[in-house]
mmCIF file with all atom_site columns, N, CA and C in Angstrom:
data_model
loop_
_atom_site.group_PDB
_atom_site.id
_atom_site.type_symbol
_atom_site.label_atom_id
_atom_site.label_alt_id
_atom_site.label_comp_id
_atom_site.label_asym_id
_atom_site.label_entity_id
_atom_site.label_seq_id
_atom_site.pdbx_PDB_ins_code
_atom_site.Cartn_x
_atom_site.Cartn_y
_atom_site.Cartn_z
_atom_site.occupancy
_atom_site.B_iso_or_equiv
_atom_site.pdbx_formal_charge
_atom_site.auth_seq_id
_atom_site.auth_comp_id
_atom_site.auth_asym_id
_atom_site.auth_atom_id
_atom_site.pdbx_PDB_model_num
ATOM 1   N N  . MET A 1 1  ? 91.333  79.679  86.499  1.00 48.00 ? 9  MET A N  1
ATOM 2   C CA . MET A 1 1  ? 91.901  81.273  86.501  1.00 48.00 ? 9  MET A CA 1
ATOM 3   C C  . MET A 1 1  ? 93.898  81.069  87.048  1.00 48.00 ? 9  MET A C  1
ATOM 4   N N  . ALA A 1 2  ? 94.634  81.355  86.411  1.00 54.00 ? 10 ALA A N  1
ATOM 5   C CA . ALA A 1 2  ? 95.506  82.176  87.408  1.00 54.00 ? 10 ALA A CA 1
ATOM 6   C C  . ALA A 1 2  ? 96.914  82.305  86.125  1.00 54.00 ? 10 ALA A C  1
ATOM 7   N N  . VAL A 1 3  ? 97.332  83.246  86.906  1.00 58.00 ? 11 VAL A N  1
ATOM 8   C CA . VAL A 1 3  ? 98.554  83.780  86.959  1.00 58.00 ? 11 VAL A CA 1
ATOM 9   C C  . VAL A 1 3  ? 100.206 83.299  86.530  1.00 58.00 ? 11 VAL A C  1
ATOM 10  N N  . ARG A 1 4  ? 101.501 82.078  85.856  1.00 58.00 ? 12 ARG A N  1
ATOM 11  C CA . ARG A 1 4  ? 102.179 82.069  86.359  1.00 58.00 ? 12 ARG A CA 1
ATOM 12  C C  . ARG A 1 4  ? 102.839 82.770  85.435  1.00 58.00 ? 12 ARG A C  1
ATOM 13  N N  . LYS A 1 5  ? 104.625 82.130  86.346  1.00 60.00 ? 13 LYS A N  1
ATOM 14  C CA . LYS A 1 5  ? 106.278 82.505  86.140  1.00 60.00 ? 13 LYS A CA 1
ATOM 15  C C  . LYS A 1 5  ? 105.873 80.954  84.664  1.00 60.00 ? 13 LYS A C  1
ATOM 16  N N  . LEU A 1 6  ? 106.753 81.523  83.415  1.00 61.00 ? 14 LEU A N  1
ATOM 17  C CA . LEU A 1 6  ? 107.161 80.188  82.593  1.00 61.00 ? 14 LEU A CA 1
ATOM 18  C C  . LEU A 1 6  ? 108.257 80.096  82.525  1.00 61.00 ? 14 LEU A C  1
ATOM 19  N N  . GLU A 1 7  ? 108.914 78.570  82.597  1.00 65.00 ? 15 GLU A N  1
ATOM 20  C CA . GLU A 1 7  ? 109.871 78.587  82.708  1.00 65.00 ? 15 GLU A CA 1
ATOM 21  C C  . GLU A 1 7  ? 111.229 79.649  83.667  1.00 65.00 ? 15 GLU A C  1
ATOM 22  N N  . GLU A 1 8  ? 110.337 79.729  84.498  1.00 61.00 ? 16 GLU A N  1
ATOM 23  C CA . GLU A 1 8  ? 111.478 80.147  85.680  1.00 61.00 ? 16 GLU A CA 1
ATOM 24  C C  . GLU A 1 8  ? 112.208 81.471  85.276  1.00 61.00 ? 16 GLU A C  1
ATOM 25  N N  . SER A 1 9  ? 111.028 82.327  84.561  1.00 61.00 ? 17 SER A N  1
ATOM 26  C CA . SER A 1 9  ? 111.675 83.227  84.169  1.00 61.00 ? 17 SER A CA 1
ATOM 27  C C  . SER A 1 9  ? 110.868 84.825  85.096  1.00 61.00 ? 17 SER A C  1
ATOM 28  N N  . ASN A 1 10 ? 111.818 85.474  85.693  1.00 68.00 ? 18 ASN A N  1
ATOM 29  C CA . ASN A 1 10 ? 111.094 86.731  85.756  1.00 68.00 ? 18 ASN A CA 1
ATOM 30  C C  . ASN A 1 10 ? 110.342 87.307  85.583  1.00 68.00 ? 18 ASN A C  1
ATOM 31  N N  . ARG A 1 11 ? 110.512 87.743  83.954  1.00 73.00 ? 19 ARG A N  1
ATOM 32  C CA . ARG A 1 11 ? 110.096 88.907  82.950  1.00 73.00 ? 19 ARG A CA 1
ATOM 33  C C  . ARG A 1 11 ? 108.702 87.819  81.796  1.00 73.00 ? 19 ARG A C  1
ATOM 34  N N  . LEU A 1 12 ? 108.490 86.636  81.454  1.00 76.00 ? 20 LEU A N  1
ATOM 35  C CA . LEU A 1 12 ? 107.755 86.029  81.255  1.00 76.00 ? 20 LEU A CA 1
ATOM 36  C C  . LEU A 1 12 ? 106.479 85.227  82.029  1.00 76.00 ? 20 LEU A C  1
ATOM 37  N N  . PHE A 1 13 ? 105.131 85.111  81.399  1.00 78.00 ? 21 PHE A N  1
ATOM 38  C CA . PHE A 1 13 ? 104.117 85.258  82.816  1.00 78.00 ? 21 PHE A CA 1
ATOM 39  C C  . PHE A 1 13 ? 102.633 84.433  81.300  1.00 78.00 ? 21 PHE A C  1
ATOM 40  N N  . ALA A 1 14 ? 102.314 83.593  82.058  1.00 79.00 ? 22 ALA A N  1
ATOM 41  C CA . ALA A 1 14 ? 101.207 83.365  81.283  1.00 79.00 ? 22 ALA A CA 1
ATOM 42  C C  . ALA A 1 14 ? 99.784  84.188  82.150  1.00 79.00 ? 22 ALA A C  1
ATOM 43  N N  . VAL A 1 15 ? 98.798  83.782  81.675  1.00 84.00 ? 23 VAL A N  1
ATOM 44  C CA . VAL A 1 15 ? 97.308  84.293  81.831  1.00 84.00 ? 23 VAL A CA 1
ATOM 45  C C  . VAL A 1 15 ? 96.325  83.392  81.315  1.00 84.00 ? 23 VAL A C  1
ATOM 46  N N  . GLU A 1 16 ? 96.246  82.393  82.394  1.00 85.00 ? 24 GLU A N  1
ATOM 47  C CA . GLU A 1 16 ? 95.168  81.510  82.350  1.00 85.00 ? 24 GLU A CA 1
ATOM 48  C C  . GLU A 1 16 ? 93.753  81.324  82.359  1.00 85.00 ? 24 GLU A C  1
ATOM 49  N N  . VAL A 1 17 ? 92.640  81.876  80.982  1.00 87.00 ? 25 VAL A N  1
ATOM 50  C CA . VAL A 1 17 ? 91.421  82.026  81.882  1.00 87.00 ? 25 VAL A CA 1
ATOM 51  C C  . VAL A 1 17 ? 90.828  80.719  80.821  1.00 87.00 ? 25 VAL A C  1
ATOM 52  N N  . ASP A 1 18 ? 89.985  80.762  81.921  1.00 88.00 ? 26 ASP A N  1
ATOM 53  C CA . ASP A 1 18 ? 88.307  79.057  81.740  1.00 88.00 ? 26 ASP A CA 1
ATOM 54  C C  . ASP A 1 18 ? 87.840  80.143  80.740  1.00 88.00 ? 26 ASP A C  1
ATOM 55  N N  . MET A 1 19 ? 88.009  79.516  79.362  1.00 90.00 ? 27 MET A N  1
ATOM 56  C CA . MET A 1 19 ? 86.840  79.880  77.712  1.00 90.00 ? 27 MET A CA 1
ATOM 57  C C  . MET A 1 19 ? 85.989  78.659  78.321  1.00 90.00 ? 27 MET A C  1
ATOM 58  N N  . GLU A 1 20 ? 85.822  77.464  78.643  1.00 92.00 ? 28 GLU A N  1
ATOM 59  C CA . GLU A 1 20 ? 83.638  77.029  78.278  1.00 92.00 ? 28 GLU A CA 1
ATOM 60  C C  . GLU A 1 20 ? 83.261  77.788  78.452  1.00 92.00 ? 28 GLU A C  1
ATOM 61  N N  . ASN A 1 21 ? 82.240  77.384  77.285  1.00 95.00 ? 29 ASN A N  1
ATOM 62  C CA . ASN A 1 21 ? 80.867  78.522  77.727  1.00 95.00 ? 29 ASN A CA 1
ATOM 63  C C  . ASN A 1 21 ? 80.335  79.803  78.615  1.00 95.00 ? 29 ASN A C  1
ATOM 64  N N  . ARG A 1 22 ? 81.520  80.521  78.148  1.00 95.00 ? 30 ARG A N  1
ATOM 65  C CA . ARG A 1 22 ? 81.433  81.844  78.642  1.00 95.00 ? 30 ARG A CA 1
ATOM 66  C C  . ARG A 1 22 ? 81.554  82.920  77.534  1.00 95.00 ? 30 ARG A C  1
ATOM 67  N N  . SER A 1 23 ? 81.372  83.625  78.141  1.00 96.00 ? 31 SER A N  1
ATOM 68  C CA . SER A 1 23 ? 81.279  84.622  76.299  1.00 96.00 ? 31 SER A CA 1
ATOM 69  C C  . SER A 1 23 ? 82.173  85.364  76.558  1.00 96.00 ? 31 SER A C  1
ATOM 70  N N  . PRO A 1 24 ? 82.658  85.862  75.716  1.00 94.00 ? 32 PRO A N  1
ATOM 71  C CA . PRO A 1 24 ? 83.708  86.516  75.008  1.00 94.00 ? 32 PRO A CA 1
ATOM 72  C C  . PRO A 1 24 ? 84.197  88.370  75.860  1.00 94.00 ? 32 PRO A C  1
ATOM 73  N N  . GLU A 1 25 ? 83.344  88.763  75.908  1.00 96.00 ? 33 GLU A N  1
ATOM 74  C CA . GLU A 1 25 ? 83.715  89.939  77.147  1.00 96.00 ? 33 GLU A CA 1
ATOM 75  C C  . GLU A 1 25 ? 83.211  89.535  78.691  1.00 96.00 ? 33 GLU A C  1
ATOM 76  N N  . ASP A 1 26 ? 82.465  88.469  78.617  1.00 95.00 ? 34 ASP A N  1
ATOM 77  C CA . ASP A 1 26 ? 83.391  87.454  80.785  1.00 95.00 ? 34 ASP A CA 1
ATOM 78  C C  . ASP A 1 26 ? 85.178  87.265  79.893  1.00 95.00 ? 34 ASP A C  1
ATOM 79  N N  . ILE A 1 27 ? 85.229  86.145  79.714  1.00 94.00 ? 35 ILE A N  1
ATOM 80  C CA . ILE A 1 27 ? 86.746  85.956  78.785  1.00 94.00 ? 35 ILE A CA 1
ATOM 81  C C  . ILE A 1 27 ? 87.604  87.228  78.982  1.00 94.00 ? 35 ILE A C  1
ATOM 82  N N  . ALA A 1 28 ? 87.304  88.164  78.025  1.00 94.00 ? 36 ALA A N  1
ATOM 83  C CA . ALA A 1 28 ? 88.592  89.594  78.092  1.00 94.00 ? 36 ALA A CA 1
ATOM 84  C C  . ALA A 1 28 ? 88.383  90.033  79.558  1.00 94.00 ? 36 ALA A C  1
ATOM 85  N N  . ARG A 1 29 ? 87.279  90.359  79.824  1.00 95.00 ? 37 ARG A N  1
ATOM 86  C CA . ARG A 1 29 ? 87.287  90.930  82.025  1.00 95.00 ? 37 ARG A CA 1
ATOM 87  C C  . ARG A 1 29 ? 88.514  90.109  82.322  1.00 95.00 ? 37 ARG A C  1
ATOM 88  N N  . ASP A 1 30 ? 88.382  88.819  82.616  1.00 93.00 ? 38 ASP A N  1
ATOM 89  C CA . ASP A 1 30 ? 88.421  87.549  83.410  1.00 93.00 ? 38 ASP A CA 1
ATOM 90  C C  . ASP A 1 30 ? 90.430  88.129  83.451  1.00 93.00 ? 38 ASP A C  1
ATOM 91  N N  . ALA A 1 31 ? 90.458  87.922  81.608  1.00 92.00 ? 39 ALA A N  1
ATOM 92  C CA . ALA A 1 31 ? 91.749  88.039  81.534  1.00 92.00 ? 39 ALA A CA 1
ATOM 93  C C  . ALA A 1 31 ? 92.785  89.562  82.270  1.00 92.00 ? 39 ALA A C  1
ATOM 94  N N  . ALA A 1 32 ? 91.634  90.613  81.654  1.00 94.00 ? 40 ALA A N  1
ATOM 95  C CA . ALA A 1 32 ? 92.028  92.123  82.354  1.00 94.00 ? 40 ALA A CA 1
ATOM 96  C C  . ALA A 1 32 ? 92.082  92.560  83.532  1.00 94.00 ? 40 ALA A C  1
ATOM 97  N N  . LEU A 1 33 ? 91.070  91.543  84.303  1.00 93.00 ? 41 LEU A N  1
ATOM 98  C CA . LEU A 1 33 ? 91.749  91.408  85.723  1.00 93.00 ? 41 LEU A CA 1
ATOM 99  C C  . LEU A 1 33 ? 92.668  91.038  86.751  1.00 93.00 ? 41 LEU A C  1
ATOM 100 N N  . GLN A 1 34 ? 93.116  89.601  85.521  1.00 91.00 ? 42 GLN A N  1
ATOM 101 C CA . GLN A 1 34 ? 94.549  89.299  85.916  1.00 91.00 ? 42 GLN A CA 1
ATOM 102 C C  . GLN A 1 34 ? 95.472  89.934  85.653  1.00 91.00 ? 42 GLN A C  1
ATOM 103 N N  . ILE A 1 35 ? 95.223  90.383  84.629  1.00 91.00 ? 43 ILE A N  1
ATOM 104 C CA . ILE A 1 35 ? 96.915  91.280  84.173  1.00 91.00 ? 43 ILE A CA 1
ATOM 105 C C  . ILE A 1 35 ? 97.212  92.784  84.891  1.00 91.00 ? 43 ILE A C  1
ATOM 106 N N  . ASN A 1 36 ? 96.010  92.666  85.549  1.00 94.00 ? 44 ASN A N  1
ATOM 107 C CA . ASN A 1 36 ? 95.919  94.534  86.469  1.00 94.00 ? 44 ASN A CA 1
ATOM 108 C C  . ASN A 1 36 ? 96.712  93.872  87.911  1.00 94.00 ? 44 ASN A C  1
ATOM 109 N N  . ALA A 1 37 ? 95.932  92.763  88.463  1.00 90.00 ? 45 ALA A N  1
ATOM 110 C CA . ALA A 1 37 ? 96.666  92.173  89.148  1.00 90.00 ? 45 ALA A CA 1
ATOM 111 C C  . ALA A 1 37 ? 98.226  91.572  89.550  1.00 90.00 ? 45 ALA A C  1
ATOM 112 N N  . LEU A 1 38 ? 98.464  91.413  88.266  1.00 87.00 ? 46 LEU A N  1
ATOM 113 C CA . LEU A 1 38 ? 99.472  90.626  87.708  1.00 87.00 ? 46 LEU A CA 1
ATOM 114 C C  . LEU A 1 38 ? 100.776 92.130  88.021  1.00 87.00 ? 46 LEU A C  1
ATOM 115 N N  . PHE A 1 39 ? 100.349 93.392  87.693  1.00 89.00 ? 47 PHE A N  1
ATOM 116 C CA . PHE A 1 39 ? 101.310 94.393  87.463  1.00 89.00 ? 47 PHE A CA 1
ATOM 117 C C  . PHE A 1 39 ? 101.069 95.504  88.655  1.00 89.00 ? 47 PHE A C  1
ATOM 118 N N  . ASP A 1 40 ? 100.019 95.035  89.341  1.00 92.00 ? 48 ASP A N  1
ATOM 119 C CA . ASP A 1 40 ? 100.370 95.762  90.330  1.00 92.00 ? 48 ASP A CA 1
ATOM 120 C C  . ASP A 1 40 ? 100.988 94.852  91.613  1.00 92.00 ? 48 ASP A C  1
ATOM 121 N N  . ARG A 1 41 ? 101.126 93.732  91.386  1.00 88.00 ? 49 ARG A N  1
ATOM 122 C CA . ARG A 1 41 ? 101.577 92.542  92.158  1.00 88.00 ? 49 ARG A CA 1
ATOM 123 C C  . ARG A 1 41 ? 103.226 92.680  92.022  1.00 88.00 ? 49 ARG A C  1
ATOM 124 N N  . LEU A 1 42 ? 103.644 93.592  90.506  1.00 86.00 ? 50 LEU A N  1
ATOM 125 C CA . LEU A 1 42 ? 104.928 93.493  90.462  1.00 86.00 ? 50 LEU A CA 1
ATOM 126 C C  . LEU A 1 42 ? 105.695 95.236  90.110  1.00 86.00 ? 50 LEU A C  1
ATOM 127 N N  . ILE A 1 43 ? 104.365 95.927  90.331  1.00 90.00 ? 51 ILE A N  1
ATOM 128 C CA . ILE A 1 43 ? 105.043 96.921  91.243  1.00 90.00 ? 51 ILE A CA 1
ATOM 129 C C  . ILE A 1 43 ? 104.708 97.329  92.268  1.00 90.00 ? 51 ILE A C  1
ATOM 130 N N  . LYS A 1 44 ? 104.862 96.550  93.154  1.00 91.00 ? 52 LYS A N  1
ATOM 131 C CA . LYS A 1 44 ? 104.607 96.415  94.748  1.00 91.00 ? 52 LYS A CA 1
ATOM 132 C C  . LYS A 1 44 ? 106.381 95.585  94.491  1.00 91.00 ? 52 LYS A C  1
ATOM 133 N N  . GLU A 1 45 ? 106.330 94.979  94.064  1.00 87.00 ? 53 GLU A N  1
ATOM 134 C CA . GLU A 1 45 ? 107.382 94.355  94.195  1.00 87.00 ? 53 GLU A CA 1
ATOM 135 C C  . GLU A 1 45 ? 108.425 95.036  93.909  1.00 87.00 ? 53 GLU A C  1
ATOM 136 N N  . GLN A 1 46 ? 108.362 95.849  93.166  1.00 87.00 ? 54 GLN A N  1
ATOM 137 C CA . GLN A 1 46 ? 109.621 96.457  92.679  1.00 87.00 ? 54 GLN A CA 1
ATOM 138 C C  . GLN A 1 46 ? 109.730 97.949  93.678  1.00 87.00 ? 54 GLN A C  1
ATOM 139 N N  . GLU A 1 47 ? 108.799 98.518  94.361  1.00 90.00 ? 55 GLU A N  1
ATOM 140 C CA . GLU A 1 47 ? 108.560 98.927  95.082  1.00 90.00 ? 55 GLU A CA 1
ATOM 141 C C  . GLU A 1 47 ? 110.085 98.641  96.691  1.00 90.00 ? 55 GLU A C  1
ATOM 142 N N  . GLU A 1 48 ? 109.381 97.459  97.029  1.00 90.00 ? 56 GLU A N  1
ATOM 143 C CA . GLU A 1 48 ? 110.051 96.887  98.314  1.00 90.00 ? 56 GLU A CA 1
ATOM 144 C C  . GLU A 1 48 ? 111.715 96.683  97.754  1.00 90.00 ? 56 GLU A C  1
ATOM 145 N N  . LYS A 1 49 ? 111.360 95.957  96.471  1.00 87.00 ? 57 LYS A N  1
ATOM 146 C CA . LYS A 1 49 ? 113.341 96.110  96.094  1.00 87.00 ? 57 LYS A CA 1
ATOM 147 C C  . LYS A 1 49 ? 113.913 97.980  96.163  1.00 87.00 ? 57 LYS A C  1
ATOM 148 N N  . ASP A 1 50 ? 113.095 98.780  96.118  1.00 88.00 ? 58 ASP A N  1
ATOM 149 C CA . ASP A 1 50 ? 113.741 100.269 95.891  1.00 88.00 ? 58 ASP A CA 1
ATOM 150 C C  . ASP A 1 50 ? 113.589 100.498 97.480  1.00 88.00 ? 58 ASP A C  1
ATOM 151 N N  . ASP A 1 51 ? 112.801 100.091 98.152  1.00 87.00 ? 59 ASP A N  1
ATOM 152 C CA . ASP A 1 51 ? 112.917 100.263 99.880  1.00 87.00 ? 59 ASP A CA 1
ATOM 153 C C  . ASP A 1 51 ? 114.364 99.995  100.015 1.00 87.00 ? 59 ASP A C  1
ATOM 154 N N  . GLN A 1 52 ? 114.442 98.709  99.741  1.00 87.00 ? 60 GLN A N  1
ATOM 155 C CA . GLN A 1 52 ? 115.954 97.774  100.837 1.00 87.00 ? 60 GLN A CA 1
ATOM 156 C C  . GLN A 1 52 ? 116.969 99.046  99.606  1.00 87.00 ? 60 GLN A C  1
ATOM 157 N N  . ASN A 1 53 ? 116.968 99.191  98.790  1.00 82.00 ? 61 ASN A N  1
ATOM 158 C CA . ASN A 1 53 ? 118.119 99.845  98.020  1.00 82.00 ? 61 ASN A CA 1
ATOM 159 C C  . ASN A 1 53 ? 118.296 101.224 98.256  1.00 82.00 ? 61 ASN A C  1
ATOM 160 N N  . THR A 1 54 ? 117.327 101.575 99.160  1.00 79.00 ? 62 THR A N  1
ATOM 161 C CA . THR A 1 54 ? 117.198 103.210 99.946  1.00 79.00 ? 62 THR A CA 1
ATOM 162 C C  . THR A 1 54 ? 117.497 102.776 101.556 1.00 79.00 ? 62 THR A C  1
ATOM 163 N N  . VAL A 1 55 ? 118.104 102.067 102.393 1.00 64.00 ? 63 VAL A N  1
ATOM 164 C CA . VAL A 1 55 ? 118.028 102.083 103.301 1.00 64.00 ? 63 VAL A CA 1
ATOM 165 C C  . VAL A 1 55 ? 119.041 101.644 103.192 1.00 64.00 ? 63 VAL A C  1
#
């Protein structure tokens, strides 16, 4: 499992989930957790940029 940037783009990400011998529910849960973590990271980065711009 991994979230990574594609083609050096700041807006395109890929979520990789191991699907072998796993239930659809487990696959969906792992993908959802990764997407949630990605959004948390992007929000944190944006807040840091906003803080730098207000100083």
